[in-house]
mmCIF file of C-alpha atoms in Angstrom:
data_model
loop_
_atom_site.group_PDB
_atom_site.id
_atom_site.type_symbol
_atom_site.label_atom_id
_atom_site.label_comp_id
_atom_site.label_asym_id
_atom_site.label_seq_id
_atom_site.Cartn_x
_atom_site.Cartn_y
_atom_site.Cartn_z
ATOM 1 C CA MET P 1 134.894 126.644 111.115
ATOM 2 C CA ALA P 2 136.200 123.325 109.814
ATOM 3 C CA LYS P 3 139.114 123.453 107.399
ATOM 4 C CA LEU P 4 137.945 122.839 103.596
ATOM 5 C CA ALA P 5 139.839 121.187 100.832
ATOM 6 C CA ARG P 6 138.941 120.154 97.388
ATOM 7 C CA ARG P 7 139.857 116.854 95.881
ATOM 8 C CA GLY P 8 138.703 116.499 92.276
ATOM 9 C CA ARG P 9 135.326 118.291 92.238
ATOM 10 C CA THR P 10 134.411 117.460 95.777
ATOM 11 C CA TRP P 11 135.185 119.545 98.755
ATOM 12 C CA TYR P 12 136.272 117.728 102.100
ATOM 13 C CA ALA P 13 136.274 118.992 105.639
ATOM 14 C CA TRP P 14 138.517 118.252 108.794
ATOM 15 C CA ILE P 15 136.140 117.451 111.412
ATOM 16 C CA PRO P 16 137.295 116.823 115.323
ATOM 17 C CA LYS P 17 137.024 113.384 116.403
ATOM 18 C CA GLU P 18 136.257 111.821 119.929
ATOM 19 C CA GLY P 19 139.548 111.624 121.745
ATOM 20 C CA GLY P 20 141.374 114.384 120.077
ATOM 21 C CA GLY P 21 142.638 114.564 116.466
ATOM 22 C CA VAL P 22 140.564 115.586 113.307
ATOM 23 C CA ARG P 23 139.454 113.066 110.319
ATOM 24 C CA ARG P 24 138.710 114.073 106.909
ATOM 25 C CA VAL P 25 135.105 113.655 105.865
ATOM 26 C CA SER P 26 133.555 114.476 102.356
ATOM 27 C CA THR P 27 130.781 116.956 102.394
ATOM 28 C CA LEU P 28 129.360 115.375 99.018
ATOM 29 C CA CYS P 29 129.574 119.146 97.585
ATOM 30 C CA THR P 30 130.990 120.275 94.786
ATOM 31 C CA ASP P 31 129.940 124.079 95.722
ATOM 32 C CA LYS P 32 132.328 125.536 98.326
ATOM 33 C CA LYS P 33 129.654 127.681 100.033
ATOM 34 C CA ALA P 34 127.320 124.692 100.329
ATOM 35 C CA ALA P 35 130.398 122.714 101.552
ATOM 36 C CA GLY P 36 130.926 125.268 104.276
ATOM 37 C CA ILE P 37 127.501 124.889 105.542
ATOM 38 C CA VAL P 38 127.637 121.047 105.621
ATOM 39 C CA ALA P 39 131.066 121.378 107.136
ATOM 40 C CA ALA P 40 129.658 123.486 110.068
ATOM 41 C CA ARG P 41 127.016 121.060 110.788
ATOM 42 C CA LEU P 42 129.367 118.001 110.853
ATOM 43 C CA GLU P 43 131.561 119.838 113.190
ATOM 44 C CA ARG P 44 128.644 120.723 115.479
ATOM 45 C CA GLU P 45 127.590 117.282 115.592
ATOM 46 C CA ALA P 46 130.951 115.974 116.368
ATOM 47 C CA VAL P 47 131.637 118.482 119.243
ATOM 48 C CA ASP P 48 127.969 118.416 120.539
ATOM 49 C CA PRO P 49 126.441 114.950 120.713
ATOM 50 C CA GLY P 50 123.285 116.150 122.279
ATOM 51 C CA HIS P 51 122.657 118.195 119.499
ATOM 52 C CA SER P 52 123.519 115.277 117.110
ATOM 53 C CA ALA P 53 120.888 113.109 118.931
ATOM 54 C CA ALA P 54 118.368 115.781 118.737
ATOM 55 C CA ASN P 55 118.886 116.298 114.998
ATOM 56 C CA GLN P 56 118.479 112.523 114.297
ATOM 57 C CA ALA P 57 115.598 111.586 116.458
ATOM 58 C CA THR P 58 112.487 110.522 114.451
ATOM 59 C CA THR P 59 109.007 111.170 115.009
ATOM 60 C CA ARG P 60 108.123 107.447 115.507
ATOM 61 C CA GLU P 61 111.056 107.090 118.105
ATOM 62 C CA LEU P 62 109.457 109.965 120.264
ATOM 63 C CA LEU P 63 106.235 108.352 120.166
ATOM 64 C CA THR P 64 107.357 104.926 120.830
ATOM 65 C CA ASP P 65 109.406 106.380 123.927
ATOM 66 C CA LEU P 66 106.347 107.870 125.108
ATOM 67 C CA ALA P 67 104.336 104.582 124.941
ATOM 68 C CA GLU P 68 107.374 102.794 126.718
ATOM 69 C CA SER P 69 107.150 105.515 129.266
ATOM 70 C CA LEU P 70 103.361 104.943 129.898
ATOM 71 C CA VAL P 71 104.001 101.315 130.294
ATOM 72 C CA ARG P 72 106.807 102.022 132.688
ATOM 73 C CA LYS P 73 104.751 104.185 134.796
ATOM 74 C CA GLY P 74 102.106 101.362 134.971
ATOM 75 C CA ARG P 75 99.261 102.852 132.981
ATOM 76 C CA SER P 76 96.269 101.112 132.119
ATOM 77 C CA ASP P 77 95.666 99.008 128.894
ATOM 78 C CA ALA P 78 92.996 101.553 127.841
ATOM 79 C CA THR P 79 95.564 104.270 128.415
ATOM 80 C CA LEU P 80 98.332 102.508 126.274
ATOM 81 C CA SER P 81 95.658 101.795 123.542
ATOM 82 C CA PHE P 82 94.487 105.420 123.371
ATOM 83 C CA ALA P 83 98.245 106.845 123.270
ATOM 84 C CA LYS P 84 99.108 104.112 120.464
ATOM 85 C CA GLN P 85 95.801 104.954 118.256
ATOM 86 C CA LYS P 86 96.360 108.698 118.456
ATOM 87 C CA ALA P 87 100.051 108.246 117.776
ATOM 88 C CA GLY P 88 99.393 106.108 114.773
ATOM 89 C CA ASN P 89 98.144 109.300 112.872
ATOM 90 C CA LEU P 90 100.838 111.387 114.001
ATOM 91 C CA ALA P 91 103.404 109.137 112.879
ATOM 92 C CA ARG P 92 101.719 108.829 109.411
ATOM 93 C CA LEU P 93 101.180 112.397 108.732
ATOM 94 C CA LEU P 94 103.986 114.421 110.555
ATOM 95 C CA PRO P 95 107.476 114.607 109.216
ATOM 96 C CA ARG P 96 110.058 111.599 109.680
ATOM 97 C CA LEU P 97 112.462 113.598 111.641
ATOM 98 C CA ALA P 98 111.356 115.239 114.808
ATOM 99 C CA ARG P 99 113.365 118.305 114.359
ATOM 100 C CA ASP P 100 111.367 119.216 111.354
ATOM 101 C CA ILE P 101 108.076 119.683 113.437
ATOM 102 C CA THR P 102 107.013 123.318 113.630
ATOM 103 C CA HIS P 103 103.975 125.374 114.015
ATOM 104 C CA ARG P 104 103.472 125.529 110.356
ATOM 105 C CA VAL P 105 103.587 121.869 109.903
ATOM 106 C CA LEU P 106 101.291 121.257 112.876
ATOM 107 C CA LEU P 107 98.619 123.696 111.071
ATOM 108 C CA GLY P 108 98.957 121.615 107.994
ATOM 109 C CA TYR P 109 98.403 118.236 110.008
ATOM 110 C CA VAL P 110 95.132 119.815 111.581
ATOM 111 C CA ASP P 111 94.028 120.600 108.108
ATOM 112 C CA ALA P 112 94.858 117.275 106.606
ATOM 113 C CA ARG P 113 93.046 115.677 109.602
ATOM 114 C CA LEU P 114 90.028 117.874 108.980
ATOM 115 C CA ALA P 115 90.191 117.025 105.255
ATOM 116 C CA GLU P 116 90.046 113.332 106.474
ATOM 117 C CA THR P 117 86.723 114.424 108.484
ATOM 118 C CA ALA P 118 88.493 113.871 111.741
ATOM 119 C CA ALA P 119 86.433 115.513 114.654
ATOM 120 C CA ARG P 120 87.988 118.577 116.194
ATOM 121 C CA ALA P 121 88.119 116.815 119.469
ATOM 122 C CA THR P 122 90.104 113.744 118.206
ATOM 123 C CA ILE P 123 92.599 116.110 116.570
ATOM 124 C CA LYS P 124 92.979 117.978 119.829
ATOM 125 C CA LYS P 125 93.664 114.626 121.555
ATOM 126 C CA GLU P 126 96.107 113.511 119.067
ATOM 127 C CA LEU P 127 97.807 116.739 119.665
ATOM 128 C CA GLY P 128 97.825 116.039 123.260
ATOM 129 C CA VAL P 129 99.714 112.850 122.930
ATOM 130 C CA LEU P 130 102.325 114.828 120.771
ATOM 131 C CA ARG P 131 102.775 117.498 123.288
ATOM 132 C CA GLN P 132 103.356 114.528 125.949
ATOM 133 C CA ALA P 133 105.895 112.877 123.566
ATOM 134 C CA LEU P 134 107.636 115.995 122.739
ATOM 135 C CA ARG P 135 108.023 116.839 126.583
ATOM 136 C CA LEU P 136 109.453 113.452 127.036
ATOM 137 C CA ALA P 137 111.853 113.831 124.324
ATOM 138 C CA ARG P 138 112.841 117.445 125.492
ATOM 139 C CA ARG P 139 113.948 115.680 129.115
ATOM 140 C CA ASN P 140 115.698 112.846 127.173
ATOM 141 C CA GLY P 141 117.799 115.356 125.072
ATOM 142 C CA LEU P 142 116.140 114.308 121.778
ATOM 143 C CA TYR P 143 114.374 117.463 121.066
ATOM 144 C CA ASP P 144 115.779 120.814 121.337
ATOM 145 C CA ARG P 145 113.084 123.315 120.229
ATOM 146 C CA ASP P 146 110.951 125.312 122.545
ATOM 147 C CA LEU P 147 107.670 123.617 122.998
ATOM 148 C CA GLU P 148 105.806 126.852 123.484
ATOM 149 C CA THR P 149 106.473 127.940 119.682
#
């Protein structure tokens, strides 16, 4: 765990930096326990860049990557239009950060879409586009959760 020190009311942590050595970083916390949690997260992100990328990827980025992938594969304009239309609702209703997409969040998404009187078949197609985006993100190291859960 990163070393913690207090300066004034704020706790600071010494985090490893690229190429060796450490750097002092403010945890922005006045509580030592909270500072320890923040320091652990900062240390993990510094040591494992893949984890950092996966924690910072946005839902909109993942959906954009899917659209670009479909273009690269030479999919038809109709397919691109379909994916972009379905991705619009996903980006609008899902959390900003992809790491926050969980089964419970998806249940809330389905409930929200049903409240908007969307057809069940439409919701199923939207979730299919999300599945494609998450699979691609997992291959690209931008999503580290298990897709089955």
